[in-house]
Amino acid sequence: MKFTLKKRERNTSARRGTLVTPHGVIETPIFMPVGTHAAMKAMTPTQVRETGAQIILSNTYHLHLRPGEDLVAKAGGLHAFMAWDGPILTDSGGFQVFSLPNKRITDDGAYFRHEITGEEIFLDPARAMAIQEALGADIIMAFDECIPYPCDRKYAAISTRKTLRWAELCKKAHTRKDQALFGIVQGSVFEDLRALCAKELVQMDFPGYAIGGVSVGEGLELLKRVVEYTAPFLPDDKPRYLMGVGLPEDILESVERGIDMFDCVIPTRYARSATLFTNRGRIRLTNRKYRRDFYPVDPNCSCYTCRNFTRAYLHHLFNANEVLSAILSSIHNVHFYLNMMAEIRRAIEEERFSEYKRTFLDSYLKGK
Ligand SMILES: C=CCOC(=O)Nc1nc2cc3[nH]c(NC)nc3cc2c(=O)[nH]1
Ligand SMILES: [Zn+2]
């Protein structure tokens, strides 16, 4: 996998790059829609492609539980199984489980109790590598502990050292050369732990680095600070992935501070609960005020949904509990995110990212 920096912004740390993977080229900064169970919810691969998505995410933990990585491998791997011929990244998905009470973390790994069957699953570096290698994603993530927020410094220090030890074990266990293994920086909100973790991971020399342990309830101010003091320790010529981020405003602030890759369930999850993104903020389509509103969701949007349907129609679909409501809303929200990323890339190329961010947020946050 090869990352090339194409442009650095003069007055911010925003950067424009190209990431070449075995399944295609990714233009960064990029947003990666999340397809947890090897599927983008309510969208076909063709529809996902049409939104401008270049790379999608799937979750190791969930696919290990069902249908199991051996079955996916027998199907020819994730790309064949889900008919997505673009790049795929697998993260743990254990994050959701990490945040659940029913898990036990030891020095060697983590025990997750399956919320449905109650069956206990043990994940450790070697197993996490074996599962992701069988699934066949282009980018796989080191097995780490996502430190919850808040947490005391002592716990964060011990956990961060463990994540570093696990990163070493992942590197040893990872054999497939056509897969890129990214290291994950932990350290909670403690600047010195973040610096120490980043420096030691860089010493291990990964093809890319993620900043983990964020978007765990710390809020935008702390997120900005963590990114601000962690990103500079990461190599300029390697991709930087901020896990689980986020809302449009979180993404803009993090691009400004040097992040290249993002993932979040927000666009797809909000779509299914009728919350849609527009360049004047979010709208709740089940609200009665859209009953007779014959405008598109976002008059400036060029997606299939905005070109063919009105807010009144989507309001009706949600009221009638039609499956089509989830499909059309997901197409719009994912398109909205990917369109924003395309505008960000152009703004960086034309050295006007700060102005783009200000204009976008003025309209988006104040509904101007
Ligand atoms: C197979 C193992 C691969 O391990 C991982 O993927 N680890 C990992 N995933 C995360 C996912 C997150 N989502 C959010 N917010 C929605 N924050 C996240 C933070 C992490 C994290 O610190 N680590
Ligand atoms: Zn649209």
mmCIF file of C-alpha atoms and ligand atoms in Angstrom:
data_model
loop_
_atom_site.group_PDB
_atom_site.id
_atom_site.type_symbol
_atom_site.label_atom_id
_atom_site.label_comp_id
_atom_site.label_asym_id
_atom_site.label_seq_id
_atom_site.Cartn_x
_atom_site.Cartn_y
_atom_site.Cartn_z
ATOM 1 C CA MET A 1 0.000 0.000 0.000
ATOM 2 C CA LYS A 2 1.449 3.400 -0.954
ATOM 3 C CA PHE A 3 0.486 6.823 0.461
ATOM 4 C CA THR A 4 1.558 9.941 -1.416
ATOM 5 C CA LEU A 5 1.148 13.437 -0.004
ATOM 6 C CA LYS A 6 0.033 15.708 -2.843
ATOM 7 C CA LYS A 7 -0.551 19.006 -1.092
ATOM 8 C CA ARG A 8 -0.058 20.609 2.309
ATOM 9 C CA GLU A 9 -2.149 23.635 3.214
ATOM 10 C CA ARG A 10 -0.057 26.719 3.968
ATOM 11 C CA ASN A 11 -1.766 27.931 7.127
ATOM 12 C CA THR A 12 -3.251 24.704 8.556
ATOM 13 C CA SER A 13 -2.142 21.069 8.909
ATOM 14 C CA ALA A 14 -4.765 20.002 6.372
ATOM 15 C CA ARG A 15 -3.286 17.754 3.701
ATOM 16 C CA ARG A 16 -4.339 16.131 0.469
ATOM 17 C CA GLY A 17 -3.078 12.637 -0.365
ATOM 18 C CA THR A 18 -3.537 9.490 -2.435
ATOM 19 C CA LEU A 19 -3.589 5.996 -0.954
ATOM 20 C CA VAL A 20 -3.059 3.139 -3.424
ATOM 21 C CA THR A 21 -4.454 -0.234 -2.258
ATOM 22 C CA PRO A 22 -4.803 -3.620 -4.036
ATOM 23 C CA HIS A 23 -8.505 -2.822 -4.589
ATOM 24 C CA GLY A 24 -8.151 0.721 -5.843
ATOM 25 C CA VAL A 25 -7.007 4.257 -5.132
ATOM 26 C CA ILE A 26 -8.321 6.324 -2.230
ATOM 27 C CA GLU A 27 -8.212 10.122 -2.455
ATOM 28 C CA THR A 28 -7.742 11.650 1.010
ATOM 29 C CA PRO A 29 -9.132 13.214 3.165
ATOM 30 C CA ILE A 30 -11.779 10.513 2.937
ATOM 31 C CA PHE A 31 -14.812 9.339 4.921
ATOM 32 C CA MET A 32 -15.384 5.563 5.182
ATOM 33 C CA PRO A 33 -19.041 4.506 5.550
ATOM 34 C CA VAL A 34 -19.491 1.660 8.044
ATOM 35 C CA GLY A 35 -20.954 -1.685 6.946
ATOM 36 C CA THR A 36 -20.671 -3.615 10.241
ATOM 37 C CA HIS A 37 -21.965 -7.027 9.137
ATOM 38 C CA ALA A 38 -20.367 -6.997 5.657
ATOM 39 C CA ALA A 39 -23.239 -4.882 4.383
ATOM 40 C CA MET A 40 -24.006 -1.193 4.086
ATOM 41 C CA LYS A 41 -27.407 -1.024 5.780
ATOM 42 C CA ALA A 42 -30.262 -0.348 3.322
ATOM 43 C CA MET A 43 -27.874 0.247 0.415
ATOM 44 C CA THR A 44 -26.627 -1.972 -2.428
ATOM 45 C CA PRO A 45 -22.920 -1.817 -3.368
ATOM 46 C CA THR A 46 -23.908 0.013 -6.567
ATOM 47 C CA GLN A 47 -25.785 2.658 -4.571
ATOM 48 C CA VAL A 48 -22.805 2.979 -2.199
ATOM 49 C CA ARG A 49 -20.502 3.502 -5.184
ATOM 50 C CA GLU A 50 -22.810 6.193 -6.573
ATOM 51 C CA THR A 51 -22.490 8.207 -3.339
ATOM 52 C CA GLY A 52 -18.788 8.623 -4.060
ATOM 53 C CA ALA A 53 -17.692 6.179 -1.362
ATOM 54 C CA GLN A 54 -14.213 4.837 -2.096
ATOM 55 C CA ILE A 55 -13.547 2.567 0.889
ATOM 56 C CA ILE A 56 -15.942 0.952 3.370
ATOM 57 C CA LEU A 57 -15.509 -0.508 6.842
ATOM 58 C CA SER A 58 -16.533 -3.850 8.328
ATOM 59 C CA ASN A 59 -16.145 -5.187 11.851
ATOM 60 C CA THR A 60 -13.907 -8.068 12.878
ATOM 61 C CA TYR A 61 -15.775 -8.966 16.065
ATOM 62 C CA HIS A 62 -19.222 -9.099 14.469
ATOM 63 C CA LEU A 63 -18.081 -11.109 11.434
ATOM 64 C CA HIS A 64 -16.155 -13.516 13.619
ATOM 65 C CA LEU A 65 -19.359 -14.183 15.539
ATOM 66 C CA ARG A 66 -21.520 -14.433 12.420
ATOM 67 C CA PRO A 67 -21.022 -15.875 9.799
ATOM 68 C CA GLY A 68 -17.429 -16.585 10.903
ATOM 69 C CA GLU A 69 -14.272 -15.711 9.017
ATOM 70 C CA ASP A 70 -13.878 -19.248 7.655
ATOM 71 C CA LEU A 71 -17.146 -18.987 5.744
ATOM 72 C CA VAL A 72 -16.188 -15.542 4.402
ATOM 73 C CA ALA A 73 -12.799 -16.951 3.346
ATOM 74 C CA LYS A 74 -14.564 -19.842 1.585
ATOM 75 C CA ALA A 75 -16.699 -17.282 -0.271
ATOM 76 C CA GLY A 76 -13.449 -15.758 -1.564
ATOM 77 C CA GLY A 77 -13.083 -13.112 1.136
ATOM 78 C CA LEU A 78 -15.093 -9.993 2.023
ATOM 79 C CA HIS A 79 -14.867 -8.374 -1.438
ATOM 80 C CA ALA A 80 -16.398 -11.400 -3.187
ATOM 81 C CA PHE A 81 -18.833 -12.165 -0.374
ATOM 82 C CA MET A 82 -20.397 -8.661 -0.327
ATOM 83 C CA ALA A 83 -19.693 -7.791 -3.993
ATOM 84 C CA TRP A 84 -17.722 -4.667 -3.091
ATOM 85 C CA ASP A 85 -14.694 -4.392 -5.396
ATOM 86 C CA GLY A 86 -13.233 -1.285 -3.754
ATOM 87 C CA PRO A 87 -10.927 -1.065 -0.727
ATOM 88 C CA ILE A 88 -12.196 -2.416 2.617
ATOM 89 C CA LEU A 89 -10.916 -1.713 6.152
ATOM 90 C CA THR A 90 -11.768 -3.940 9.103
ATOM 91 C CA ASP A 91 -11.653 -2.533 12.606
ATOM 92 C CA SER A 92 -12.530 -4.414 15.732
ATOM 93 C CA GLY A 93 -16.168 -3.526 16.130
ATOM 94 C CA GLY A 94 -15.127 -4.620 19.574
ATOM 95 C CA PHE A 95 -15.317 -0.939 20.399
ATOM 96 C CA GLN A 96 -19.082 -1.235 20.769
ATOM 97 C CA VAL A 97 -18.475 -4.306 22.901
ATOM 98 C CA PHE A 98 -15.635 -2.589 24.808
ATOM 99 C CA SER A 99 -18.187 -0.014 25.831
ATOM 100 C CA LEU A 100 -20.574 -2.761 26.978
ATOM 101 C CA PRO A 101 -20.277 -3.945 30.595
ATOM 102 C CA ASN A 102 -20.007 -7.633 29.709
ATOM 103 C CA LYS A 103 -16.353 -7.812 28.761
ATOM 104 C CA ARG A 104 -13.236 -8.786 30.670
ATOM 105 C CA ILE A 105 -9.836 -7.421 29.623
ATOM 106 C CA THR A 106 -6.741 -9.320 30.751
ATOM 107 C CA ASP A 107 -3.059 -8.832 30.019
ATOM 108 C CA ASP A 108 -3.361 -11.220 27.082
ATOM 109 C CA GLY A 109 -6.585 -10.130 25.430
ATOM 110 C CA ALA A 110 -10.281 -9.498 25.918
ATOM 111 C CA TYR A 111 -13.243 -11.735 26.681
ATOM 112 C CA PHE A 112 -16.469 -10.517 25.057
ATOM 113 C CA ARG A 113 -19.799 -12.011 26.002
ATOM 114 C CA HIS A 114 -22.003 -12.229 22.908
ATOM 115 C CA GLU A 115 -25.037 -10.063 23.646
ATOM 116 C CA ILE A 116 -27.451 -12.452 21.890
ATOM 117 C CA THR A 117 -26.218 -15.993 22.444
ATOM 118 C CA GLY A 118 -24.358 -15.236 25.671
ATOM 119 C CA GLU A 119 -21.401 -17.152 24.253
ATOM 120 C CA GLU A 120 -18.007 -15.889 25.435
ATOM 121 C CA ILE A 121 -15.484 -14.880 22.784
ATOM 122 C CA PHE A 122 -11.782 -14.352 23.471
ATOM 123 C CA LEU A 123 -9.860 -11.957 21.208
ATOM 124 C CA ASP A 124 -6.149 -11.339 21.411
ATOM 125 C CA PRO A 125 -3.553 -9.982 18.950
ATOM 126 C CA ALA A 126 -2.917 -13.313 17.219
ATOM 127 C CA ARG A 127 -6.624 -14.126 16.861
ATOM 128 C CA ALA A 128 -7.443 -10.598 15.696
ATOM 129 C CA MET A 129 -4.800 -10.897 12.984
ATOM 130 C CA ALA A 130 -5.925 -14.388 11.932
ATOM 131 C CA ILE A 131 -9.568 -13.286 11.669
ATOM 132 C CA GLN A 132 -8.757 -10.154 9.653
ATOM 133 C CA GLU A 133 -6.428 -12.066 7.359
ATOM 134 C CA ALA A 134 -9.165 -14.618 6.665
ATOM 135 C CA LEU A 135 -11.707 -11.818 6.015
ATOM 136 C CA GLY A 136 -9.293 -10.320 3.483
ATOM 137 C CA ALA A 137 -9.677 -6.530 4.012
ATOM 138 C CA ASP A 138 -7.061 -4.269 2.402
ATOM 139 C CA ILE A 139 -6.402 -2.396 5.668
ATOM 140 C CA ILE A 140 -6.563 -4.164 9.039
ATOM 141 C CA MET A 141 -6.247 -2.711 12.530
ATOM 142 C CA ALA A 142 -3.948 -3.747 15.356
ATOM 143 C CA PHE A 143 -5.670 -5.230 18.396
ATOM 144 C CA ASP A 144 -5.734 -2.616 21.133
ATOM 145 C CA GLU A 145 -7.678 -1.564 24.183
ATOM 146 C CA CYS A 146 -9.935 1.392 23.508
ATOM 147 C CA ILE A 147 -9.560 3.288 26.789
ATOM 148 C CA PRO A 148 -12.955 4.521 27.967
ATOM 149 C CA TYR A 149 -13.503 8.200 28.839
ATOM 150 C CA PRO A 150 -13.068 9.425 31.503
ATOM 151 C CA CYS A 151 -10.414 7.281 33.086
ATOM 152 C CA ASP A 152 -7.660 7.966 35.597
ATOM 153 C CA ARG A 153 -4.115 8.443 34.444
ATOM 154 C CA LYS A 154 -2.807 5.318 36.172
ATOM 155 C CA TYR A 155 -5.250 3.089 34.309
ATOM 156 C CA ALA A 156 -4.511 4.918 31.042
ATOM 157 C CA ALA A 157 -0.760 4.418 31.467
ATOM 158 C CA ILE A 158 -1.069 0.693 32.147
ATOM 159 C CA SER A 159 -3.541 0.195 29.307
ATOM 160 C CA THR A 160 -1.429 2.191 26.845
ATOM 161 C CA ARG A 161 1.605 0.044 27.616
ATOM 162 C CA LYS A 162 -0.535 -3.043 27.006
ATOM 163 C CA THR A 163 -1.735 -1.653 23.659
ATOM 164 C CA LEU A 164 1.903 -1.143 22.674
ATOM 165 C CA ARG A 165 2.797 -4.711 23.642
ATOM 166 C CA TRP A 166 -0.215 -5.979 21.669
ATOM 167 C CA ALA A 167 0.827 -3.868 18.660
ATOM 168 C CA GLU A 168 4.201 -5.632 18.677
ATOM 169 C CA LEU A 169 2.447 -9.026 18.799
ATOM 170 C CA CYS A 170 0.135 -8.034 15.942
ATOM 171 C CA LYS A 171 3.081 -7.042 13.810
ATOM 172 C CA LYS A 172 4.712 -10.437 14.460
ATOM 173 C CA ALA A 173 1.496 -12.376 13.796
ATOM 174 C CA HIS A 174 0.541 -10.487 10.623
ATOM 175 C CA THR A 175 1.793 -12.347 7.541
ATOM 176 C CA ARG A 176 -0.388 -11.372 4.528
ATOM 177 C CA LYS A 177 1.741 -8.897 2.589
ATOM 178 C CA ASP A 178 -1.212 -7.632 0.507
ATOM 179 C CA GLN A 179 -2.850 -6.271 3.671
ATOM 180 C CA ALA A 180 -1.700 -3.094 5.434
ATOM 181 C CA LEU A 181 -1.676 -3.277 9.243
ATOM 182 C CA PHE A 182 -2.303 0.079 10.960
ATOM 183 C CA GLY A 183 -1.104 0.756 14.511
ATOM 184 C CA ILE A 184 -3.538 2.492 16.884
ATOM 185 C CA VAL A 185 -2.431 5.278 19.234
ATOM 186 C CA GLN A 186 -4.001 5.240 22.675
ATOM 187 C CA GLY A 187 -3.275 7.362 25.746
ATOM 188 C CA SER A 188 -6.704 8.754 26.586
ATOM 189 C CA VAL A 189 -6.558 12.546 27.135
ATOM 190 C CA PHE A 190 -3.032 12.556 28.596
ATOM 191 C CA GLU A 191 -0.659 14.356 26.255
ATOM 192 C CA ASP A 192 2.492 12.603 27.472
ATOM 193 C CA LEU A 193 0.899 9.145 27.103
ATOM 194 C CA ARG A 194 -0.294 10.000 23.594
ATOM 195 C CA ALA A 195 3.218 11.201 22.647
ATOM 196 C CA LEU A 196 4.909 8.130 24.164
ATOM 197 C CA CYS A 197 2.452 5.762 22.448
ATOM 198 C CA ALA A 198 2.758 7.484 19.069
ATOM 199 C CA LYS A 199 6.560 7.520 19.211
ATOM 200 C CA GLU A 200 6.811 3.827 20.146
ATOM 201 C CA LEU A 201 4.332 2.812 17.432
ATOM 202 C CA VAL A 202 6.277 4.819 14.846
ATOM 203 C CA GLN A 203 9.395 2.954 15.960
ATOM 204 C CA MET A 204 7.601 -0.278 15.031
ATOM 205 C CA ASP A 205 7.063 1.210 11.547
ATOM 206 C CA PHE A 206 3.453 0.630 10.424
ATOM 207 C CA PRO A 207 2.194 1.612 6.931
ATOM 208 C CA GLY A 208 -0.479 3.774 8.587
ATOM 209 C CA TYR A 209 -1.572 4.977 12.013
ATOM 210 C CA ALA A 210 -4.944 5.420 13.695
ATOM 211 C CA ILE A 211 -5.749 7.654 16.632
ATOM 212 C CA GLY A 212 -8.006 5.529 18.834
ATOM 213 C CA GLY A 213 -9.652 6.075 22.178
ATOM 214 C CA VAL A 214 -11.552 9.082 20.839
ATOM 215 C CA SER A 215 -15.179 9.675 19.963
ATOM 216 C CA VAL A 216 -15.879 7.892 23.229
ATOM 217 C CA GLY A 217 -17.800 10.744 24.822
ATOM 218 C CA GLU A 218 -14.894 13.141 25.400
ATOM 219 C CA GLY A 219 -16.554 15.920 23.365
ATOM 220 C CA LEU A 220 -15.269 18.107 20.524
ATOM 221 C CA GLU A 221 -12.960 20.313 22.596
ATOM 222 C CA LEU A 222 -10.974 17.362 23.986
ATOM 223 C CA LEU A 223 -11.062 15.608 20.599
ATOM 224 C CA LYS A 224 -9.463 18.667 18.964
ATOM 225 C CA ARG A 225 -6.757 18.759 21.658
ATOM 226 C CA VAL A 226 -5.947 15.041 21.404
ATOM 227 C CA VAL A 227 -5.633 15.273 17.618
ATOM 228 C CA GLU A 228 -3.629 18.520 17.862
ATOM 229 C CA TYR A 229 -0.938 17.044 20.065
ATOM 230 C CA THR A 230 -0.896 13.496 18.681
ATOM 231 C CA ALA A 231 -0.874 13.994 14.879
ATOM 232 C CA PRO A 232 2.530 15.762 14.786
ATOM 233 C CA PHE A 233 4.214 12.632 16.215
ATOM 234 C CA LEU A 234 2.940 10.575 13.286
ATOM 235 C CA PRO A 235 5.001 10.392 10.085
ATOM 236 C CA ASP A 236 4.091 12.965 7.465
ATOM 237 C CA ASP A 237 4.224 10.379 4.686
ATOM 238 C CA LYS A 238 1.854 7.828 6.253
ATOM 239 C CA PRO A 239 -1.970 7.986 6.420
ATOM 240 C CA ARG A 240 -3.614 9.094 9.680
ATOM 241 C CA TYR A 241 -7.010 7.597 10.567
ATOM 242 C CA LEU A 242 -9.211 9.060 13.318
ATOM 243 C CA MET A 243 -11.447 6.225 14.516
ATOM 244 C CA GLY A 244 -15.175 6.695 14.907
ATOM 245 C CA VAL A 245 -15.269 10.361 13.857
ATOM 246 C CA GLY A 246 -17.773 11.824 13.414
ATOM 247 C CA LEU A 247 -20.159 14.697 12.901
ATOM 248 C CA PRO A 248 -19.338 17.079 9.997
ATOM 249 C CA GLU A 249 -17.923 19.676 12.407
ATOM 250 C CA ASP A 250 -15.671 17.042 14.043
ATOM 251 C CA ILE A 251 -14.354 15.987 10.634
ATOM 252 C CA LEU A 252 -13.617 19.576 9.533
ATOM 253 C CA GLU A 253 -11.750 20.365 12.776
ATOM 254 C CA SER A 254 -9.733 17.133 12.441
ATOM 255 C CA VAL A 255 -8.865 17.628 8.757
ATOM 256 C CA GLU A 256 -7.527 21.044 9.792
ATOM 257 C CA ARG A 257 -5.267 19.263 12.314
ATOM 258 C CA GLY A 258 -3.840 16.764 9.824
ATOM 259 C CA ILE A 259 -6.186 13.757 9.687
ATOM 260 C CA ASP A 260 -6.652 11.852 6.392
ATOM 261 C CA MET A 261 -9.246 9.099 7.105
ATOM 262 C CA PHE A 262 -12.515 8.971 9.047
ATOM 263 C CA ASP A 263 -15.248 6.433 9.792
ATOM 264 C CA CYS A 264 -18.550 6.773 11.608
ATOM 265 C CA VAL A 265 -21.975 5.132 11.753
ATOM 266 C CA ILE A 266 -23.676 8.533 12.090
ATOM 267 C CA PRO A 267 -24.750 9.145 8.457
ATOM 268 C CA THR A 268 -26.291 5.687 8.041
ATOM 269 C CA ARG A 269 -27.684 5.402 11.599
ATOM 270 C CA TYR A 270 -29.212 8.902 11.591
ATOM 271 C CA ALA A 271 -30.734 8.258 8.138
ATOM 272 C CA ARG A 272 -32.738 5.306 9.465
ATOM 273 C CA SER A 273 -34.122 7.469 12.267
ATOM 274 C CA ALA A 274 -35.150 10.189 9.796
ATOM 275 C CA THR A 275 -32.396 12.690 10.663
ATOM 276 C CA LEU A 276 -30.898 13.988 7.422
ATOM 277 C CA PHE A 277 -27.950 16.292 6.818
ATOM 278 C CA THR A 278 -28.267 19.465 4.763
ATOM 279 C CA ASN A 279 -25.885 22.356 4.281
ATOM 280 C CA ARG A 280 -28.136 24.320 6.637
ATOM 281 C CA GLY A 281 -27.949 21.782 9.428
ATOM 282 C CA ARG A 282 -29.840 18.594 10.220
ATOM 283 C CA ILE A 283 -33.570 18.099 9.617
ATOM 284 C CA ARG A 284 -35.928 15.556 11.214
ATOM 285 C CA LEU A 285 -38.137 14.365 8.375
ATOM 286 C CA THR A 286 -40.787 12.888 10.671
ATOM 287 C CA ASN A 287 -41.501 16.425 11.875
ATOM 288 C CA ARG A 288 -45.002 17.510 10.769
ATOM 289 C CA LYS A 289 -43.619 20.656 9.162
ATOM 290 C CA TYR A 290 -42.348 18.507 6.241
ATOM 291 C CA ARG A 291 -45.788 17.016 5.505
ATOM 292 C CA ARG A 292 -46.440 19.423 2.636
ATOM 293 C CA ASP A 293 -42.853 20.476 1.931
ATOM 294 C CA PHE A 294 -42.269 19.721 -1.766
ATOM 295 C CA TYR A 295 -38.618 20.738 -1.798
ATOM 296 C CA PRO A 296 -35.793 18.178 -2.032
ATOM 297 C CA VAL A 297 -34.075 17.210 1.231
ATOM 298 C CA ASP A 298 -31.241 19.597 0.306
ATOM 299 C CA PRO A 299 -31.776 21.800 -2.781
ATOM 300 C CA ASN A 300 -27.969 21.919 -3.264
ATOM 301 C CA CYS A 301 -27.560 18.148 -3.197
ATOM 302 C CA SER A 302 -27.096 16.159 -6.417
ATOM 303 C CA CYS A 303 -27.841 12.702 -4.956
ATOM 304 C CA TYR A 304 -30.446 10.295 -6.396
ATOM 305 C CA THR A 305 -32.813 11.033 -3.511
ATOM 306 C CA CYS A 306 -32.662 14.834 -3.905
ATOM 307 C CA ARG A 307 -32.991 14.604 -7.679
ATOM 308 C CA ASN A 308 -36.157 12.472 -7.581
ATOM 309 C CA PHE A 309 -38.044 12.933 -4.308
ATOM 310 C CA THR A 310 -39.332 15.616 -1.935
ATOM 311 C CA ARG A 311 -39.305 16.021 1.834
ATOM 312 C CA ALA A 312 -43.075 15.455 1.805
ATOM 313 C CA TYR A 313 -42.611 12.097 0.118
ATOM 314 C CA LEU A 314 -39.910 10.985 2.619
ATOM 315 C CA HIS A 315 -42.079 12.259 5.489
ATOM 316 C CA HIS A 316 -44.841 10.017 4.138
ATOM 317 C CA LEU A 317 -42.491 7.009 3.766
ATOM 318 C CA PHE A 318 -41.315 7.320 7.372
ATOM 319 C CA ASN A 319 -44.908 7.647 8.599
ATOM 320 C CA ALA A 320 -45.903 4.605 6.549
ATOM 321 C CA ASN A 321 -42.865 2.747 7.890
ATOM 322 C CA GLU A 322 -41.782 2.001 4.322
ATOM 323 C CA VAL A 323 -38.361 0.299 3.901
ATOM 324 C CA LEU A 324 -37.753 2.782 1.073
ATOM 325 C CA SER A 325 -37.482 5.540 3.715
ATOM 326 C CA ALA A 326 -34.251 3.949 5.027
ATOM 327 C CA ILE A 327 -32.863 3.400 1.512
ATOM 328 C CA LEU A 328 -33.463 6.951 0.218
ATOM 329 C CA SER A 329 -32.288 8.597 3.460
ATOM 330 C CA SER A 330 -29.117 6.490 3.633
ATOM 331 C CA ILE A 331 -28.281 7.341 0.013
ATOM 332 C CA HIS A 332 -28.635 11.043 0.827
ATOM 333 C CA ASN A 333 -26.687 11.076 4.112
ATOM 334 C CA VAL A 334 -23.773 9.003 2.790
ATOM 335 C CA HIS A 335 -23.688 11.200 -0.331
ATOM 336 C CA PHE A 336 -23.728 14.314 1.884
ATOM 337 C CA TYR A 337 -20.655 13.093 3.795
ATOM 338 C CA LEU A 338 -18.731 12.003 0.710
ATOM 339 C CA ASN A 339 -19.624 15.224 -1.127
ATOM 340 C CA MET A 340 -18.273 17.225 1.834
ATOM 341 C CA MET A 341 -15.031 15.203 1.618
ATOM 342 C CA ALA A 342 -14.761 15.944 -2.125
ATOM 343 C CA GLU A 343 -15.257 19.673 -1.400
ATOM 344 C CA ILE A 344 -12.612 19.481 1.344
ATOM 345 C CA ARG A 345 -10.125 17.852 -1.060
ATOM 346 C CA ARG A 346 -10.741 20.596 -3.657
ATOM 347 C CA ALA A 347 -10.434 23.314 -1.015
ATOM 348 C CA ILE A 348 -7.050 21.959 0.105
ATOM 349 C CA GLU A 349 -5.858 21.720 -3.515
ATOM 350 C CA GLU A 350 -6.876 25.364 -4.041
ATOM 351 C CA GLU A 351 -5.347 26.506 -0.719
ATOM 352 C CA ARG A 352 -8.689 27.716 0.626
ATOM 353 C CA PHE A 353 -9.546 25.071 3.264
ATOM 354 C CA SER A 354 -9.929 27.550 6.168
ATOM 355 C CA GLU A 355 -12.378 29.633 4.158
ATOM 356 C CA TYR A 356 -14.303 26.511 3.092
ATOM 357 C CA LYS A 357 -14.551 25.348 6.715
ATOM 358 C CA ARG A 358 -15.805 28.773 7.890
ATOM 359 C CA THR A 359 -18.376 29.045 5.094
ATOM 360 C CA PHE A 360 -19.597 25.478 5.614
ATOM 361 C CA LEU A 361 -19.968 25.852 9.403
ATOM 362 C CA ASP A 362 -21.616 29.294 9.163
ATOM 363 C CA SER A 363 -24.324 27.820 6.990
ATOM 364 C CA TYR A 364 -24.476 24.368 8.646
ATOM 365 C CA LEU A 365 -24.358 25.386 12.305
ATOM 366 C CA LYS A 366 -26.443 28.544 12.084
ATOM 367 C CA GLY A 367 -28.867 27.274 9.463
ATOM 368 C CA LYS A 368 -28.178 30.479 7.489
HETATM 369 C C1 LIG B 1 -9.328 -6.170 15.640
HETATM 370 C C2 LIG B 1 -9.036 -5.123 16.352
HETATM 371 C C3 LIG B 1 -9.023 -3.746 15.795
HETATM 372 O O1 LIG B 1 -9.127 -2.850 16.891
HETATM 373 C C4 LIG B 1 -9.853 -1.690 16.748
HETATM 374 O O2 LIG B 1 -10.541 -1.464 15.776
HETATM 375 N N1 LIG B 1 -9.721 -0.862 17.804
HETATM 376 C C5 LIG B 1 -10.368 0.312 18.055
HETATM 377 N N2 LIG B 1 -11.522 0.640 17.444
HETATM 378 C C6 LIG B 1 -12.138 1.836 17.807
HETATM 379 C C7 LIG B 1 -13.380 2.173 17.240
HETATM 380 C C8 LIG B 1 -14.008 3.364 17.636
HETATM 381 N N3 LIG B 1 -15.221 3.928 17.322
HETATM 382 C C9 LIG B 1 -15.311 5.065 18.073
HETATM 383 N N4 LIG B 1 -16.374 5.898 18.122
HETATM 384 C C10 LIG B 1 -17.600 5.566 17.450
HETATM 385 N N5 LIG B 1 -14.200 5.284 18.807
HETATM 386 C C11 LIG B 1 -13.381 4.232 18.585
HETATM 387 C C12 LIG B 1 -12.141 3.915 19.118
HETATM 388 C C13 LIG B 1 -11.536 2.701 18.745
HETATM 389 C C14 LIG B 1 -10.275 2.308 19.339
HETATM 390 O O3 LIG B 1 -9.688 3.020 20.175
HETATM 391 N N6 LIG B 1 -9.734 1.123 18.968
HETATM 392 ZN ZN ZN B 2 -29.308 14.410 -1.410
#
